[in-house]
Short mmCIF file of C-alpha atoms and ligand atoms in Angstrom, two decimals:
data_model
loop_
_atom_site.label_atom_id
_atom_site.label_comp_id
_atom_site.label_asym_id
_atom_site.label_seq_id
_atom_site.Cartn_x
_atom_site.Cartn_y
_atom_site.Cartn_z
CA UNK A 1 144.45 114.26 90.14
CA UNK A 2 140.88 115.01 89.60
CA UNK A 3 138.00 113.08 89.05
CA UNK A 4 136.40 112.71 85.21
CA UNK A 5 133.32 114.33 86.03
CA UNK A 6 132.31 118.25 86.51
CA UNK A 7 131.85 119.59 90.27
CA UNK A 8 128.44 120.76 90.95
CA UNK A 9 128.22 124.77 91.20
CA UNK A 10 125.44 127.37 92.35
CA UNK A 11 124.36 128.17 88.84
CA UNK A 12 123.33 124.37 88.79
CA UNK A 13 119.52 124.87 89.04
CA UNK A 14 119.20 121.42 88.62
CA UNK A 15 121.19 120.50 91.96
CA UNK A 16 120.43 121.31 95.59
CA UNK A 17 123.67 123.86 95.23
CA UNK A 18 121.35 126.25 93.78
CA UNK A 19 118.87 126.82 96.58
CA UNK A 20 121.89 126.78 98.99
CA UNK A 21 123.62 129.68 97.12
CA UNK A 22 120.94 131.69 96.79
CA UNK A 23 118.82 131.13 99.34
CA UNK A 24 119.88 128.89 102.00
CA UNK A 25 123.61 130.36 102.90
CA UNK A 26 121.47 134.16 103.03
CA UNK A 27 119.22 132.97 105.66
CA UNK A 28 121.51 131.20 107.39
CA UNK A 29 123.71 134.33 107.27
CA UNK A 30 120.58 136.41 108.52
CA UNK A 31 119.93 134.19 111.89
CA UNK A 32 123.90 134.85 112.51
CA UNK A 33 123.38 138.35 112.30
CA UNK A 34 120.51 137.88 114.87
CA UNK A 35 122.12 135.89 117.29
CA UNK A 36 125.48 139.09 117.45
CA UNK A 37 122.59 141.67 118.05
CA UNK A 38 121.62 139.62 120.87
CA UNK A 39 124.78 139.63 122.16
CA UNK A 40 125.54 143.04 121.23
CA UNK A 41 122.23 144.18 123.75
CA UNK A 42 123.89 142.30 126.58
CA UNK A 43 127.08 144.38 126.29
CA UNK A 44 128.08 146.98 128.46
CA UNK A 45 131.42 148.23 127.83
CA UNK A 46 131.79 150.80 124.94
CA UNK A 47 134.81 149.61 123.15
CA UNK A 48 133.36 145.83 122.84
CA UNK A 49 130.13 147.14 122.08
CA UNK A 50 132.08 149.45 119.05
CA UNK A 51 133.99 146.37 118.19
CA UNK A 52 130.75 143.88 118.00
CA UNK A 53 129.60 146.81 115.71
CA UNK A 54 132.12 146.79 113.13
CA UNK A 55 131.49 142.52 113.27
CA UNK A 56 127.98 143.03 112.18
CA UNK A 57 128.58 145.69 109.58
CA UNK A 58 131.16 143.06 108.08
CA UNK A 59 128.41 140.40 108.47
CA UNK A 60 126.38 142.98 106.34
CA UNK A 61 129.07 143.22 103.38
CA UNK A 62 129.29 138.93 103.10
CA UNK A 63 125.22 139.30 102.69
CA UNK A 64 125.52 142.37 100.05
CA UNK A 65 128.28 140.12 98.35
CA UNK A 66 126.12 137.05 98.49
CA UNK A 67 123.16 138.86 97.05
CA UNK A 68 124.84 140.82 94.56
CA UNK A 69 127.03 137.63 93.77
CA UNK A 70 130.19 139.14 94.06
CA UNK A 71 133.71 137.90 93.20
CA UNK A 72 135.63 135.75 95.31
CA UNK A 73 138.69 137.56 96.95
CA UNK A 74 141.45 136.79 99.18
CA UNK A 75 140.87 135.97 102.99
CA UNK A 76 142.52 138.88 104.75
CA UNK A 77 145.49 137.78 107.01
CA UNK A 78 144.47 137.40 110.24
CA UNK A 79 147.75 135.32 111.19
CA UNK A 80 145.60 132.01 111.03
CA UNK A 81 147.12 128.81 110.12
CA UNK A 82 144.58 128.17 106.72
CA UNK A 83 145.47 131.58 105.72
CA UNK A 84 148.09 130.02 103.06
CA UNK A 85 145.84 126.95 102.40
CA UNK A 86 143.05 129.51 101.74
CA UNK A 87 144.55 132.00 99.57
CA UNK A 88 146.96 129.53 97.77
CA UNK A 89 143.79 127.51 96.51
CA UNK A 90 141.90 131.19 95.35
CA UNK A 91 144.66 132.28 93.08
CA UNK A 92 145.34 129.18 91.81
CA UNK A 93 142.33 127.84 90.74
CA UNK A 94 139.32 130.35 91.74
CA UNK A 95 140.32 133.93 90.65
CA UNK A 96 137.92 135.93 89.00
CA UNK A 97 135.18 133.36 90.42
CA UNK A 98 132.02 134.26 92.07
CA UNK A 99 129.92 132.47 94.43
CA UNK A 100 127.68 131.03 91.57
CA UNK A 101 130.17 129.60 89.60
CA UNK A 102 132.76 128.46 91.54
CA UNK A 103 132.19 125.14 92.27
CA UNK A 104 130.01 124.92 95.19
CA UNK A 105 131.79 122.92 97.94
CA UNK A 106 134.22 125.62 97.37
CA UNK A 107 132.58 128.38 97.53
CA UNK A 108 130.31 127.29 100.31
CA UNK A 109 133.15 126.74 102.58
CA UNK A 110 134.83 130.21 101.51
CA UNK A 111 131.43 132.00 102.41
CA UNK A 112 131.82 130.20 105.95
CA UNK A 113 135.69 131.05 106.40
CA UNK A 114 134.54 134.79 105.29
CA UNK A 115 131.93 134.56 108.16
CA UNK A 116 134.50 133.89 110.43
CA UNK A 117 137.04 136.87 109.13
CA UNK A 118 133.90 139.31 110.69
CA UNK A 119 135.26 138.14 113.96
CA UNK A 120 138.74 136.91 113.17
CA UNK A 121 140.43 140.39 112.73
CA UNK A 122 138.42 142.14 115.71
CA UNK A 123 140.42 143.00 118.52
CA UNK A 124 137.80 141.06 121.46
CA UNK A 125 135.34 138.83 119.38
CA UNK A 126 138.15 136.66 117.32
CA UNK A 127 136.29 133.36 118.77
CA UNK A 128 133.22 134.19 118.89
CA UNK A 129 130.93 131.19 117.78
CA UNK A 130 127.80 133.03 115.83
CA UNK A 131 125.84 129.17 116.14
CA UNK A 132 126.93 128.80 119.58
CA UNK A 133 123.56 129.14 121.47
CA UNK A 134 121.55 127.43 118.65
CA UNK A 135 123.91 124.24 118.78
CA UNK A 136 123.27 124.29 122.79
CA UNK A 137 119.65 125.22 122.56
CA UNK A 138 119.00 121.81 120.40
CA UNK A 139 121.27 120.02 122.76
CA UNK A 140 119.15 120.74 125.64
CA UNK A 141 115.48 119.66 123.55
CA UNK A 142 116.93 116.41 122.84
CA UNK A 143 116.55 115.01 126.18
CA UNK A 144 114.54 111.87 125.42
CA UNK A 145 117.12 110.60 122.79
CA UNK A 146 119.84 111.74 124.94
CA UNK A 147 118.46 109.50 128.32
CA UNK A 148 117.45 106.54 126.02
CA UNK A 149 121.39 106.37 125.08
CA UNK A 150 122.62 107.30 128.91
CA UNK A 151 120.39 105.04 131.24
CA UNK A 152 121.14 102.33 128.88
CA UNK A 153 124.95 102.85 128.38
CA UNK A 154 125.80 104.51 131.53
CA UNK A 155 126.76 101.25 133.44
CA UNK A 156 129.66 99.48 132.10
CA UNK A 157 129.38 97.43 129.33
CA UNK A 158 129.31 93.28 130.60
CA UNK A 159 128.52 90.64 129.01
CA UNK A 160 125.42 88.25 130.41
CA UNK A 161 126.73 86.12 132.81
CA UNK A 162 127.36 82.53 132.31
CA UNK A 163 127.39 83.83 127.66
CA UNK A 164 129.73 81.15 125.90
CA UNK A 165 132.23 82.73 123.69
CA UNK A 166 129.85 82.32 120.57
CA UNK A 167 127.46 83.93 122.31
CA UNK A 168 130.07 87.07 123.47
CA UNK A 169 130.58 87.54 119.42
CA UNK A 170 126.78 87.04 118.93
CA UNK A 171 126.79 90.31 121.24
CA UNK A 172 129.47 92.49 120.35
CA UNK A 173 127.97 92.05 116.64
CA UNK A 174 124.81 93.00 117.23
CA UNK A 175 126.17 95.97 119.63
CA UNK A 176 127.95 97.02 117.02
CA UNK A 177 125.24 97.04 114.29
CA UNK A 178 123.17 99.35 116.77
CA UNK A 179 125.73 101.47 117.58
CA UNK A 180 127.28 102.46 114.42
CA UNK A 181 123.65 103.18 113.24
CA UNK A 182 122.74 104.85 116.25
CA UNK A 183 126.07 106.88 115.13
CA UNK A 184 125.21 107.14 111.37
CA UNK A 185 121.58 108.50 112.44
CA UNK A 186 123.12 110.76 114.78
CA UNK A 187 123.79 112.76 111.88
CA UNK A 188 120.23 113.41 110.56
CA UNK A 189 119.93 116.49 113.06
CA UNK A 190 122.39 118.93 111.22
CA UNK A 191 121.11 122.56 111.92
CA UNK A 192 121.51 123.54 108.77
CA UNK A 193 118.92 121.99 106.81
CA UNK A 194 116.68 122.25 110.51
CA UNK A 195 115.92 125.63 111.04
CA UNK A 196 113.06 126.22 113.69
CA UNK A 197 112.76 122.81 114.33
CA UNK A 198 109.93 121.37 116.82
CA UNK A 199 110.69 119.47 120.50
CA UNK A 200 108.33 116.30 118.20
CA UNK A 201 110.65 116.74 114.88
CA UNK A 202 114.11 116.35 117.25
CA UNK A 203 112.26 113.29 118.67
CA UNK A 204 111.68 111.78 115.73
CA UNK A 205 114.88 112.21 114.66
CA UNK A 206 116.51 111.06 117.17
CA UNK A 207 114.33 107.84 117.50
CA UNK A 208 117.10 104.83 118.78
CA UNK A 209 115.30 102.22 120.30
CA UNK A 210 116.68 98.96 118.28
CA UNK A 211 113.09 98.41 116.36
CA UNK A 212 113.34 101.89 114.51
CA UNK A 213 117.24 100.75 113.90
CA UNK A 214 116.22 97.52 112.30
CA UNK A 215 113.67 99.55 110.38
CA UNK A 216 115.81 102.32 108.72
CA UNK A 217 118.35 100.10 108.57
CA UNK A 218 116.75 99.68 105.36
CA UNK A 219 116.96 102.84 104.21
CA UNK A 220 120.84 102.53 104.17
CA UNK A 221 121.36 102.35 100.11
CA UNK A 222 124.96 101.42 99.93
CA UNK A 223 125.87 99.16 102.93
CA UNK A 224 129.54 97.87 104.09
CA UNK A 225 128.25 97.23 107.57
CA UNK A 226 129.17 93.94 107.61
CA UNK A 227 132.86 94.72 106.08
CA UNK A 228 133.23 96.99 108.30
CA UNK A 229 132.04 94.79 110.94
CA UNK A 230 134.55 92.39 109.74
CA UNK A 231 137.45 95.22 109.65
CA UNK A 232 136.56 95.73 113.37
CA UNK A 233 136.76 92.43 115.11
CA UNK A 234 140.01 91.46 114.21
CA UNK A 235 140.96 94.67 115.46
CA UNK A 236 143.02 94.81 119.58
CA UNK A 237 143.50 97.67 121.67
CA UNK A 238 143.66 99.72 117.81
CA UNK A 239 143.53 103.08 116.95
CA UNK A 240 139.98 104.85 115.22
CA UNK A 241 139.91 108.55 114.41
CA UNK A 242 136.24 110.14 114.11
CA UNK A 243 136.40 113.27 111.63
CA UNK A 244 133.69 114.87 113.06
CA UNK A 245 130.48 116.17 111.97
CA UNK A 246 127.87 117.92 114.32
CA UNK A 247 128.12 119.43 117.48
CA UNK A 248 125.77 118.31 120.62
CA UNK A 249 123.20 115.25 119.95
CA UNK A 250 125.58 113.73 116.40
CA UNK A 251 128.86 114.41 118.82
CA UNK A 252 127.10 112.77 121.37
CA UNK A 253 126.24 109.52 119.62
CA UNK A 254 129.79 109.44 118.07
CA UNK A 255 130.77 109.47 121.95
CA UNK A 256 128.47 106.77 122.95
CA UNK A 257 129.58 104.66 119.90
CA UNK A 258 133.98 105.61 120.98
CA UNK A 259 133.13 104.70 124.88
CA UNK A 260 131.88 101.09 123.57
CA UNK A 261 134.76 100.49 121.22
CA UNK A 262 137.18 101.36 123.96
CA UNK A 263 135.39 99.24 126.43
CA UNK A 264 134.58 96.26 123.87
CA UNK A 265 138.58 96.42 123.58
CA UNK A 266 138.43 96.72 120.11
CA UNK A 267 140.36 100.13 120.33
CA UNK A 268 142.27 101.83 122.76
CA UNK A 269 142.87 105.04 120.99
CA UNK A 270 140.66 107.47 119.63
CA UNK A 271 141.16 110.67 117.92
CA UNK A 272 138.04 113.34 117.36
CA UNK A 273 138.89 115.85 114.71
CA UNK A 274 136.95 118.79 114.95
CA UNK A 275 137.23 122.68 113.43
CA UNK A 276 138.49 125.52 114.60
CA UNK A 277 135.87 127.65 114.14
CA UNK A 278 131.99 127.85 113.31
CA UNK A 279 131.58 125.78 110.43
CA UNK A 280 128.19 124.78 108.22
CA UNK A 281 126.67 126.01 111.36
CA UNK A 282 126.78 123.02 113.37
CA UNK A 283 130.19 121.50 112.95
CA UNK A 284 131.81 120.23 116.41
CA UNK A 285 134.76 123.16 117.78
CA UNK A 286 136.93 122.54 120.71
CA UNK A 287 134.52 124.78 122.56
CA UNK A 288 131.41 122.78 121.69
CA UNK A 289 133.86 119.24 122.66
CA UNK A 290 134.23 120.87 126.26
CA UNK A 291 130.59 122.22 126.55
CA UNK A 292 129.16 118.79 125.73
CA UNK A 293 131.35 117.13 128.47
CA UNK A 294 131.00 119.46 131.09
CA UNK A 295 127.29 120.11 130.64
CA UNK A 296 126.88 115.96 131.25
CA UNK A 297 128.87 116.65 134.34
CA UNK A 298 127.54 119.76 135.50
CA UNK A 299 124.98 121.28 133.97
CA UNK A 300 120.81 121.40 134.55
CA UNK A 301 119.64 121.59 130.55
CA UNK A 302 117.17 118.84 131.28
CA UNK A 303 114.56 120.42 133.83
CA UNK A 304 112.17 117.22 133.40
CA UNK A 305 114.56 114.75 134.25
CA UNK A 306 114.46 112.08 136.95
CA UNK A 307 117.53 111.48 138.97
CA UNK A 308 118.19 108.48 137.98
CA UNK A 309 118.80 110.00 133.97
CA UNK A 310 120.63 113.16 135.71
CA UNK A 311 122.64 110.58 137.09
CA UNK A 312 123.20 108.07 134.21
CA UNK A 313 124.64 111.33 132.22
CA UNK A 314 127.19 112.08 134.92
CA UNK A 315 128.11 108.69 135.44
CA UNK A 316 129.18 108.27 131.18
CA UNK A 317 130.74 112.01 131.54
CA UNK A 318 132.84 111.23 134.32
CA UNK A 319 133.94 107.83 132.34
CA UNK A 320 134.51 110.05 128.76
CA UNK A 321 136.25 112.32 130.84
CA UNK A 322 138.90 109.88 132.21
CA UNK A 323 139.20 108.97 128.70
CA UNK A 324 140.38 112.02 127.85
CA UNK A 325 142.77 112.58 131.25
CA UNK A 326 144.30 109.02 130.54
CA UNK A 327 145.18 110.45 126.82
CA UNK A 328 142.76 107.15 125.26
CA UNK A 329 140.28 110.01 124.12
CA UNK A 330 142.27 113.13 122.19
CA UNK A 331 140.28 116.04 120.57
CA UNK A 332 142.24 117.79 117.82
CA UNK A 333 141.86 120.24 114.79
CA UNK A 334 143.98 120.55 112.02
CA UNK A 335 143.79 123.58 109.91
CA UNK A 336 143.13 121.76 106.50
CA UNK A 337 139.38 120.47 108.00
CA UNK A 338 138.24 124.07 107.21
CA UNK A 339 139.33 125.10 104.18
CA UNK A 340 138.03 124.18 100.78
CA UNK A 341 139.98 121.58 99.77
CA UNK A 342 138.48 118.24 98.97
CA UNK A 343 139.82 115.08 100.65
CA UNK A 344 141.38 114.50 97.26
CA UNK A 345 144.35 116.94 97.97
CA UNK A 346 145.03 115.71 101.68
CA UNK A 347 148.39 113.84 101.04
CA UNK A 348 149.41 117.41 98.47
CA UNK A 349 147.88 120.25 100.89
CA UNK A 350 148.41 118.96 104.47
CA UNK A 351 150.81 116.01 103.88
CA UNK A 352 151.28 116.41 107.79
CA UNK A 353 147.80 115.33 108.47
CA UNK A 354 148.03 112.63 105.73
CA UNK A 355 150.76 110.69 107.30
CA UNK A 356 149.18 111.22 110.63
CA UNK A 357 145.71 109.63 109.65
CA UNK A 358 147.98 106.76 108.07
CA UNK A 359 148.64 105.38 111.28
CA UNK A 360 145.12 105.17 112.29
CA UNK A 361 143.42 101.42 112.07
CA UNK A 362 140.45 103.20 111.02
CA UNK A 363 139.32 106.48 109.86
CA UNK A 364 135.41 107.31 110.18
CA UNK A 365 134.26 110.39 108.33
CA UNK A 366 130.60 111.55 109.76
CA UNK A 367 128.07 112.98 108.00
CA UNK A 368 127.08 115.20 104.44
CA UNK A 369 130.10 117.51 104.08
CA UNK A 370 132.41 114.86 104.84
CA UNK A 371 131.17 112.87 102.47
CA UNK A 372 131.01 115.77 99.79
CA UNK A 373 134.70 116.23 99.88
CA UNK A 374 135.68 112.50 100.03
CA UNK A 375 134.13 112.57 96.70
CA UNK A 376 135.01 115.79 95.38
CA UNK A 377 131.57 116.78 95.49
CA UNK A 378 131.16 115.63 91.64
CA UNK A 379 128.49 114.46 89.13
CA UNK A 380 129.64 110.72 89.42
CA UNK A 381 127.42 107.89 88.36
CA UNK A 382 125.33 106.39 91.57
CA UNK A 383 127.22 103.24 91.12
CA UNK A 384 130.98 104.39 91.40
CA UNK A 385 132.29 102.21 93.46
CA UNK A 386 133.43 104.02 96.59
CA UNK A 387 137.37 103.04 96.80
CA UNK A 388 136.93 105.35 93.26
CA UNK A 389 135.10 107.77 94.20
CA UNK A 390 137.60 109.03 97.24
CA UNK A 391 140.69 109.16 94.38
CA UNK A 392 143.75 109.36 96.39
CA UNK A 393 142.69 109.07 99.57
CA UNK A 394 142.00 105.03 98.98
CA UNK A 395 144.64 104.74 96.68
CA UNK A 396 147.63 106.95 97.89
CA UNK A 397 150.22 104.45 99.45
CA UNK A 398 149.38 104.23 103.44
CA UNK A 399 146.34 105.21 103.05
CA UNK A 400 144.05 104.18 105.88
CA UNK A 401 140.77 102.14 105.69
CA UNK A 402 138.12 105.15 105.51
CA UNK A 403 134.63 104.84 106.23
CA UNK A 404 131.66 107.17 105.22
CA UNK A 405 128.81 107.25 107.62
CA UNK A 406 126.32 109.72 106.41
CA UNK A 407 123.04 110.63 106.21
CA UNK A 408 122.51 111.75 102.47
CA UNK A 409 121.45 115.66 102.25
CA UNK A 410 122.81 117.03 98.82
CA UNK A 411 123.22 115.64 95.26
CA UNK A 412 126.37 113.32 95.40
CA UNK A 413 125.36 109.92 95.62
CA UNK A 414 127.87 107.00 95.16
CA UNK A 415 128.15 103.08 96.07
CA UNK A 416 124.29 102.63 95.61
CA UNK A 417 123.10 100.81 92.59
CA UNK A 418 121.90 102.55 89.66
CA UNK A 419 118.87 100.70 89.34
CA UNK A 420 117.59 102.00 93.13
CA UNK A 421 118.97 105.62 92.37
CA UNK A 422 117.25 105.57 89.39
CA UNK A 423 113.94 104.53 90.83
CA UNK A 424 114.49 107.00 93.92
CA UNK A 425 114.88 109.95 90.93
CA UNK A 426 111.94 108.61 89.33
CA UNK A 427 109.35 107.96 92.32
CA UNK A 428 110.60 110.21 95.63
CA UNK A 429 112.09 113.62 93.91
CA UNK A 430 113.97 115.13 96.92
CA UNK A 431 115.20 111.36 98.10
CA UNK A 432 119.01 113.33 97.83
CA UNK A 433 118.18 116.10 100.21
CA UNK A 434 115.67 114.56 102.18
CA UNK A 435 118.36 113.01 105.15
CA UNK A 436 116.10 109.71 104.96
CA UNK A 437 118.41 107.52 103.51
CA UNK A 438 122.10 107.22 104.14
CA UNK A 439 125.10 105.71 103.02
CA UNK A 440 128.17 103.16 105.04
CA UNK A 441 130.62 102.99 102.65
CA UNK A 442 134.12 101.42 103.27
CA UNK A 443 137.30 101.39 101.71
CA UNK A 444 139.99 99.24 102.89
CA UNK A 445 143.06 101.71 101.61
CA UNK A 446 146.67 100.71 101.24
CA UNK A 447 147.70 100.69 104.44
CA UNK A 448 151.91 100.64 104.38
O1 LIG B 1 124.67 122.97 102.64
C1 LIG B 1 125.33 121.93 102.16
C2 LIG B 1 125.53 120.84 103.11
O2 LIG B 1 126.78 120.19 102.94
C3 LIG B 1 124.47 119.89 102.86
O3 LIG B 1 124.93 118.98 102.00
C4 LIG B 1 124.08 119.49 104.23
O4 LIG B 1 122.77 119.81 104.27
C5 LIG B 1 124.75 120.40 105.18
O5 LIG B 1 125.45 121.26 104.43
C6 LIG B 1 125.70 119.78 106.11
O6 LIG B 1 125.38 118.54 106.52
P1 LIG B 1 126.29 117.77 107.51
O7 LIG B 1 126.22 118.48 108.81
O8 LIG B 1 125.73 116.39 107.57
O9 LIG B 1 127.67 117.76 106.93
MG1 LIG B 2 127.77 119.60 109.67
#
């Protein structure tokens, strides 16, 4: 059940894995251990200060393990539910491995589940969210993004008055060209890859008026648009499940993009699938879900704004939040999501969440990661075809129809033509980290 070419792993120097293992997931780790000190100086009571303590002196082992490239042991059992997922998948395939040559999606995901053991087995920090502030802080400098999307979206969505049917479906296309793109490019702001990003480099991110779309819509190598397209409008009142990416301005867009498919009728069900904890630093949790809702509705993070923006934010909350009260809008986090399984093994490891993703319509996987375990995070040519590349998970009998959306930041690179990958190799080194050109991939599945 595996794919017929090798994984990509930190000794790799050839592959972006490399700089992430040895450099990357360090400083990463060393802004984390920044952001508890801060924390630890607004403390006040002695036994959460001691406990916060013994957090950061774990935090200080992971580093001395990542430097020293230690061997990869077992999680210890904090009564989690991807304790047995975890542990099951180290002895059975990653014993005696370190972080270099274990195979990096693995081993990247175990350094961020060992992050979260710091915290996990302390008696008051077991939650605490180590990118927390940082996914809020960029949140609140992406107002002019964020206020493009709201004063436009805000009202209900209507078609011009006196449109003829052909021109309703002239209109619903196009809307939904924009807004899966305007979901796709959501993911290009992954804090990761950003750190100390400037108020101009969010805003050129985040750039969604419709010319920039048409522009970089270019720049989208292997394109199912219109399939999917063609997927969507036969859909009614149907069911779509997001696996999310990034918290704050991605989770936002993915919102934006949801509202319009439950008000364009298309669906009247949608499921966001977040993590349960801190995750490639700016992964959605249910924390960051309720933050983003409730900071639309009731929050200042936007000194500059007008009232008419302040307004056009509550106005889409309040509507995302009835959404959610009328059960049309349901955040949820299996265990499986963070562990370091590929999508490959969903139907063997978390058969559960297999069967329940089998009665979506549609399942839309956001962003890098995602993308990296739909694959298996392997050496495959450019020009796999993408119902291949995903192995089981478009082949596996009710599978769903699975989308990719994502903004390409590490070495795997399939559905594109080999002639343009070739060329990108050739003229633009860095094309595969550089989160300037992206992927839509679709695969229509088996559905039962
Ligand atoms: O560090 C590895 C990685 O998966 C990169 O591929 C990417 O830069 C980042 O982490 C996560 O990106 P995303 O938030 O789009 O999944
Ligand atoms: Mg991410």
């Amino acid at each position: 059940n595996n794919p017929p070419w090798p994984a990509y792993r930190g000794y790799h120097e050839f592959s972006f894995a490399h700089e992430t293992m040895g450099k990357r997931l360090p400083t990463i780790l060393g802004k984390a251990v920044d952001d508890v000190i801060k924390t630890l100086n607004e403390q006040y009571e002695e036994e959460k200060i001691l406990d916060l303590a013994k957090c950061i002196e774990r935090m200080q082992t992971l580093m001395d393990d990542l430097h020293k490239n230690a061997k990869l042991r077992p999680i210890i059992d904090d009564g989690e539910g991807d304790i047995p997922l975890w542990n099951k998948e180290i002895a059975k395939f990653f014993r005696g491995k370190d972080f270099m040559n274990a195979p990096w999606l693995f081993a990247e995901a175990y350094k961020y589940r060992r992050l979260h053991e710091c915290f996990s087995i302390s008696k008051y920090w077991k939650d605490y969210d180590v990118f927390f502030r940082q996914k809020c802080d960029t949140f609140s400098r992406s107002g002019t993004a964020v206020f493009e999307l709201s004063t436009r979206f805000a009202e209900p969505f209507a078609y011009e008055e006196g449109a003829s049917e052909s021109d309703k479906l002239k209109a619903r296309e196009l809307l939904f060209h924009e807004l899966t793109q305007v979901c796709l490019w959501g993911n290009a702001t992954d804090l990761s890859l950003l750190i100390n990003m400037t108020e101009e480099d969010i805003k050129n991110l985040q750039s969604t008026g419709g010319e920039h779309l048409a522009a970089t819509e270019k720049n989208i190598l292997g394109n199912h648009l219109d399939r999917l397209w063609k997927l969507v409008s036969n859909m009614k009142g149907g069911r779509i499940d997001f696996v999310l990416d990034n918290a704050g301005f991605e989770l936002y867009c993915d919102c934006v993009y949801a509202d319009w498919l439950i008000q364009s009728g298309i669906a009247n069900e949608i499921h966001f699938h977040g993590k349960r904890f801190a995750w490639f630093v700016s992964d959605v949790t249910r924390k960051d879900w309720e933050w983003l809702l409730n900071s639309m509705l009731y929050g200042s993070l936007f000194p500059h704004a007008s009232d008419a923006e302040v307004q056009s934010l509550k106005q889409m909350g309040l509507r995302w939040k009835e959404y959610e009260r009328k059960g049309q809008w349901i955040y949820e986090q299996h265990p499986f999501w963070c562990t370091g399984y590929t999508f490959w093994s969903i139907s063997q490891e978390a058969p559960d969440l297999f069967l329940h993703l089998a009665g979506s319509d549609l399942v839309m996987f956001k962003g890098d990661l995602n993308h990296r375990k739909l694959t298996y995070d392997c050496q495959a040519p450019s020009d796999t075809p993408f119902d291949m590349a995903i192995g089981p998970l478009a082949s596996d009998d009710g599978a769903p129809p699975v989308a990719s959306l994502r903004t390409i930041k590490s070495d795997v690179v399939v559905g594109v033509p080999g002639e343009v990958s070739s060329k990108l190799d050739a003229e633009e080194p860095g094309w595969r980290i550089s989160g300037k050109y992206a992927v839509v991939l679709l695969s229509d599945g088996l559905p039962g």
